[in-house]
CSV table of C-alpha atoms and ligand atoms in Angstrom, one decimal:
chain,number,residue,atom,x,y,z
A,1,MET,CA,12.8,-15.9,-11.3
A,2,GLY,CA,10.1,-16.9,-8.8
A,3,LYS,CA,7.1,-14.7,-8.0
A,4,LEU,CA,7.4,-12.2,-5.2
A,5,GLN,CA,5.6,-13.7,-2.2
A,6,VAL,CA,3.4,-10.9,-0.8
A,7,GLY,CA,1.5,-10.3,2.4
A,8,ILE,CA,-1.1,-7.5,2.6
A,9,LEU,CA,-1.8,-5.7,5.8
A,10,ILE,CA,-5.3,-4.0,6.2
A,11,SER,CA,-7.4,-2.5,8.9
A,12,GLY,CA,-10.7,-2.0,7.2
A,13,ARG,CA,-12.6,-2.3,3.9
A,14,GLY,CA,-9.5,-3.4,1.9
A,15,SER,CA,-10.4,-2.0,-1.5
A,16,ASN,CA,-6.7,-1.6,-2.4
A,17,MET,CA,-6.0,-5.1,-1.2
A,18,ALA,CA,-8.8,-6.3,-3.4
A,19,ALA,CA,-7.2,-4.5,-6.4
A,20,LEU,CA,-3.9,-6.3,-5.6
A,21,VAL,CA,-5.6,-9.6,-5.2
A,22,GLU,CA,-7.5,-9.2,-8.6
A,23,ALA,CA,-4.3,-8.1,-10.4
A,24,ALA,CA,-2.5,-11.2,-9.0
A,25,ARG,CA,-5.1,-13.5,-10.4
A,26,ASP,CA,-3.5,-12.9,-13.8
A,27,PRO,CA,-1.0,-15.8,-14.3
A,28,ALA,CA,1.4,-13.3,-15.8
A,29,PHE,CA,1.4,-11.1,-12.7
A,30,PRO,CA,4.9,-11.5,-11.1
A,31,ALA,CA,3.6,-11.5,-7.4
A,32,GLU,CA,1.6,-14.0,-5.5
A,33,ILE,CA,-0.6,-12.9,-2.6
A,34,ARG,CA,0.2,-15.3,0.2
A,35,CYS,CA,-2.0,-13.8,2.9
A,36,VAL,CA,-4.1,-10.9,4.0
A,37,LEU,CA,-3.6,-9.8,7.6
A,38,SER,CA,-5.7,-7.4,9.6
A,39,ASN,CA,-5.2,-5.9,13.0
A,40,ARG,CA,-9.0,-5.8,13.4
A,41,PRO,CA,-11.1,-8.9,13.5
A,42,ASP,CA,-14.0,-7.0,11.9
A,43,ALA,CA,-12.1,-5.7,8.8
A,44,GLY,CA,-14.4,-6.1,5.8
A,45,GLY,CA,-11.5,-7.1,3.5
A,46,LEU,CA,-10.9,-10.4,5.4
A,47,ASP,CA,-14.1,-11.9,3.9
A,48,PHE,CA,-13.1,-10.8,0.5
A,49,ALA,CA,-9.8,-12.6,0.8
A,50,ARG,CA,-11.3,-15.7,2.3
A,51,GLU,CA,-13.9,-15.9,-0.5
A,52,ARG,CA,-10.9,-16.0,-2.9
A,53,GLY,CA,-9.1,-18.8,-1.1
A,54,ILE,CA,-6.5,-16.5,0.3
A,55,PRO,CA,-5.5,-17.1,3.9
A,56,ALA,CA,-7.0,-14.2,6.0
A,57,VAL,CA,-5.4,-13.7,9.4
A,58,THR,CA,-6.2,-11.5,12.3
A,59,VAL,CA,-3.5,-10.3,14.6
A,60,ASP,CA,-5.4,-8.1,17.0
A,61,HIS,CA,-3.3,-5.3,18.4
A,62,LYS,CA,-5.6,-5.2,21.4
A,63,ALA,CA,-4.6,-8.7,22.3
A,64,HIS,CA,-1.0,-7.9,22.7
A,65,ALA,CA,0.6,-6.2,25.6
A,66,SER,CA,2.9,-4.0,23.5
A,67,LYS,CA,3.5,-2.7,20.0
A,68,ALA,CA,6.7,-4.9,19.9
A,69,GLU,CA,4.8,-8.0,20.8
A,70,PHE,CA,2.0,-7.2,18.3
A,71,GLU,CA,4.5,-6.6,15.5
A,72,ALA,CA,6.5,-9.7,16.3
A,73,ALA,CA,3.2,-11.7,16.0
A,74,VAL,CA,2.5,-10.0,12.6
A,75,THR,CA,6.0,-10.8,11.4
A,76,ASP,CA,5.6,-14.5,12.6
A,77,ALA,CA,2.3,-14.8,10.9
A,78,LEU,CA,3.7,-13.4,7.6
A,79,ILE,CA,6.8,-15.7,7.7
A,80,ALA,CA,4.7,-18.7,8.5
A,81,ARG,CA,2.8,-18.1,5.2
A,82,GLY,CA,6.0,-17.7,3.2
A,83,VAL,CA,5.8,-13.9,2.8
A,84,ASP,CA,8.9,-12.1,1.6
A,85,PHE,CA,7.4,-8.7,0.7
A,86,VAL,CA,4.7,-6.6,2.6
A,87,CYS,CA,2.1,-4.2,1.2
A,88,LEU,CA,0.4,-1.8,3.6
A,89,ALA,CA,-3.1,-1.2,2.3
A,90,GLY,CA,-5.1,1.0,4.6
A,91,PHE,CA,-3.3,-0.5,7.6
A,92,MET,CA,-4.0,2.1,10.3
A,93,ARG,CA,-1.3,1.3,12.8
A,94,ILE,CA,1.9,3.2,12.8
A,95,VAL,CA,4.7,0.7,12.3
A,96,SER,CA,7.7,0.9,14.5
A,97,PRO,CA,11.3,1.4,13.3
A,98,ALA,CA,12.1,-2.2,14.4
A,99,PHE,CA,9.4,-3.5,12.1
A,100,ILE,CA,10.5,-1.3,9.3
A,101,GLU,CA,14.0,-2.5,9.7
A,102,ARG,CA,12.9,-6.1,9.8
A,103,TRP,CA,11.2,-5.6,6.4
A,104,HIS,CA,13.8,-3.1,5.0
A,105,ASP,CA,13.0,-2.3,1.4
A,106,ARG,CA,10.4,-5.1,1.4
A,107,LEU,CA,7.6,-2.9,2.8
A,108,ILE,CA,5.6,-0.5,0.8
A,109,ASN,CA,2.6,1.7,1.5
A,110,ILE,CA,-0.1,3.5,-0.4
A,111,HIS,CA,-1.0,7.1,0.7
A,112,PRO,CA,-3.9,9.2,-0.6
A,113,SER,CA,-1.9,12.4,-1.7
A,114,LEU,CA,1.0,13.3,-3.9
A,115,LEU,CA,3.8,13.0,-1.3
A,116,PRO,CA,5.6,14.9,0.1
A,117,ALA,CA,2.4,17.0,0.1
A,118,TYR,CA,-0.3,16.1,2.8
A,119,ARG,CA,1.5,13.5,4.9
A,120,GLY,CA,-0.8,12.1,7.7
A,121,LEU,CA,-4.6,12.0,7.9
A,122,HIS,CA,-7.4,14.0,6.3
A,123,THR,CA,-5.5,14.5,3.1
A,124,HIS,CA,-8.5,15.4,1.0
A,125,GLU,CA,-9.9,17.9,3.5
A,126,ARG,CA,-6.6,19.6,3.6
A,127,ALA,CA,-6.1,19.6,-0.2
A,128,LEU,CA,-9.6,21.2,-0.7
A,129,ALA,CA,-8.9,23.8,2.1
A,130,ASP,CA,-5.7,24.8,0.2
A,131,GLY,CA,-7.5,25.0,-3.2
A,132,VAL,CA,-5.0,22.8,-5.0
A,133,LYS,CA,-6.1,21.7,-8.5
A,134,LEU,CA,-4.3,18.5,-8.6
A,135,THR,CA,-3.9,15.8,-5.9
A,136,GLY,CA,-3.4,12.1,-6.2
A,137,CYS,CA,-1.8,9.1,-4.6
A,138,THR,CA,1.6,7.7,-3.9
A,139,VAL,CA,3.1,4.2,-3.4
A,140,HIS,CA,6.4,4.5,-1.4
A,141,PHE,CA,8.8,2.3,0.5
A,142,VAL,CA,8.3,2.7,4.3
A,143,ARG,CA,10.8,4.6,6.4
A,144,PRO,CA,10.6,5.4,10.1
A,145,GLU,CA,9.2,8.8,9.4
A,146,MET,CA,5.5,8.7,8.7
A,147,ASP,CA,4.5,8.9,5.0
A,148,VAL,CA,8.2,9.4,4.0
A,149,GLY,CA,10.2,7.0,1.9
A,150,PRO,CA,11.4,6.3,-1.6
A,151,ILE,CA,8.5,6.9,-4.1
A,152,VAL,CA,7.8,4.0,-6.4
A,153,ALA,CA,4.9,5.6,-8.4
A,154,GLN,CA,2.3,8.4,-8.2
A,155,ALA,CA,-1.0,9.1,-9.9
A,156,ALA,CA,-2.3,12.6,-10.3
A,157,VAL,CA,-6.0,13.3,-9.9
A,158,PRO,CA,-7.7,16.6,-10.7
A,159,VAL,CA,-9.8,18.5,-8.1
A,160,VAL,CA,-13.0,19.6,-9.7
A,161,ALA,CA,-15.6,22.3,-8.9
A,162,GLY,CA,-18.0,21.3,-6.1
A,163,ASP,CA,-15.7,18.5,-4.8
A,164,THR,CA,-16.2,17.4,-1.3
A,165,PRO,CA,-13.7,15.3,0.7
A,166,ASP,CA,-15.8,12.3,-0.1
A,167,SER,CA,-16.1,12.9,-3.9
A,168,LEU,CA,-12.4,13.6,-4.1
A,169,ALA,CA,-11.5,10.6,-1.9
A,170,ALA,CA,-13.6,8.4,-4.3
A,171,ARG,CA,-11.8,9.8,-7.4
A,172,VAL,CA,-8.4,9.3,-5.8
A,173,LEU,CA,-9.3,5.8,-4.6
A,174,THR,CA,-10.1,4.8,-8.3
A,175,ALA,CA,-6.5,6.0,-9.1
A,176,GLU,CA,-5.1,4.0,-6.1
A,177,HIS,CA,-6.6,0.9,-7.5
A,178,ARG,CA,-4.6,1.3,-10.7
A,179,LEU,CA,-1.5,2.6,-9.1
A,180,TYR,CA,-0.9,-0.1,-6.4
A,181,PRO,CA,-0.9,-3.1,-8.8
A,182,LEU,CA,1.3,-1.3,-11.1
A,183,ALA,CA,3.8,-0.3,-8.4
A,184,LEU,CA,3.9,-3.8,-7.1
A,185,ARG,CA,4.4,-5.3,-10.6
A,186,LEU,CA,7.3,-3.0,-11.3
A,187,ILE,CA,9.0,-4.0,-8.1
A,188,ALA,CA,8.3,-7.7,-8.6
A,189,GLU,CA,9.8,-7.4,-12.1
A,190,GLY,CA,12.9,-5.7,-10.8
A,191,LYS,CA,12.0,-2.6,-12.7
A,192,ALA,CA,11.6,-0.3,-9.6
A,193,LYS,CA,14.6,-0.5,-7.4
A,194,VAL,CA,15.7,1.5,-4.3
A,195,VAL,CA,18.9,3.2,-5.1
A,196,GLY,CA,20.2,5.5,-2.4
A,197,GLU,CA,17.0,6.9,-1.0
A,198,SER,CA,15.0,7.0,-4.2
A,199,VAL,CA,13.5,4.5,-6.6
A,200,GLU,CA,15.0,4.1,-10.0
A,201,ILE,CA,12.5,3.0,-12.7
A,202,ALA,CA,13.8,1.0,-15.6
A,203,SER,CA,13.8,2.9,-18.8
A,204,ASP,CA,11.4,0.5,-20.5
A,205,ALA,CA,8.8,1.0,-17.6
A,206,VAL,CA,8.9,4.8,-17.6
A,207,ASP,CA,6.1,5.1,-20.1
A,208,GLU,CA,3.8,3.0,-17.9
A,209,THR,CA,4.2,5.1,-14.9
A,210,ALA,CA,3.8,8.3,-17.0
A,211,ARG,CA,0.4,7.2,-18.2
A,212,LEU,CA,-0.9,7.5,-14.6
A,213,PHE,CA,-0.4,11.3,-14.7
A,214,SER,CA,-3.9,11.7,-16.3
A,215,ALA,CA,-5.7,9.2,-14.0
A,216,ALA,CA,-9.0,10.6,-13.1
B,301,GAR,C1,-6.9,4.4,1.1
B,301,GAR,O1,-7.4,5.5,0.5
B,301,GAR,C2,-5.4,4.5,1.5
B,301,GAR,O2,-4.7,5.3,0.6
B,301,GAR,C3,-5.5,5.2,2.8
B,301,GAR,O3,-6.6,4.5,3.4
B,301,GAR,C4,-7.5,4.1,2.5
B,301,GAR,C5,-7.8,2.6,2.7
B,301,GAR,O4,-8.7,2.1,1.8
B,301,GAR,N1,-4.4,5.0,3.6
B,301,GAR,C6,-3.9,6.0,4.4
B,301,GAR,O5,-4.5,7.0,4.6
B,301,GAR,C7,-2.6,5.6,5.1
B,301,GAR,N2,-2.0,6.8,5.7
B,301,GAR,P1,-9.0,0.6,1.5
B,301,GAR,O6,-9.0,-0.1,2.9
B,301,GAR,O7,-10.3,0.5,0.8
B,301,GAR,O8,-7.8,0.2,0.7
């Protein structure tokens, strides 16, 4: 079986993208990063990709008259680079139902909370305000409703005394960098599959995902 051909969509610093790129440098990793695409020309992550010889593309949403045109240009850019699977990694544009349909079950996202808790923005502020003792991050397949879709894997992260939104975000981000490569690998190996509207994990991979419950 050939490697999954992956495109990563970013809008900013791209640390999750970097984690995926680093993981994919292992020849045994079952996915290849074909390109990194940003909607913002100044996204810091583009330089990181370029320095590693990965095509780094900008499709500026402001240069397109409509969301439909912008997304068509994104899809064209991905297809031109041989992409057959897309990872959103801090891509801060809401994607349309048409784009999601175009990439149905070939489009995943990472979100900084334990979904279905804290969909949307300001996840860490809201978790702290609620006094939760555990939060975390989720990789999920994308569906038209924001931050909803079959969950591939999650990592739980403790909230500790004195946490600020920034300190909590940093702890969750460390977990994200472990979680995203694992989730992509399981999908690429065929060990995480959408069945109905949830993801089934192969029995021999359950242990790996369970280890993330103590990520801190
Ligand atoms: C990450 O924490 C990611 O989970 C979050 O943005 C950050 C991007 O950081 N995504 C969302 O909030 C999506 N709703 P990065 O650019 O360093 O990967």
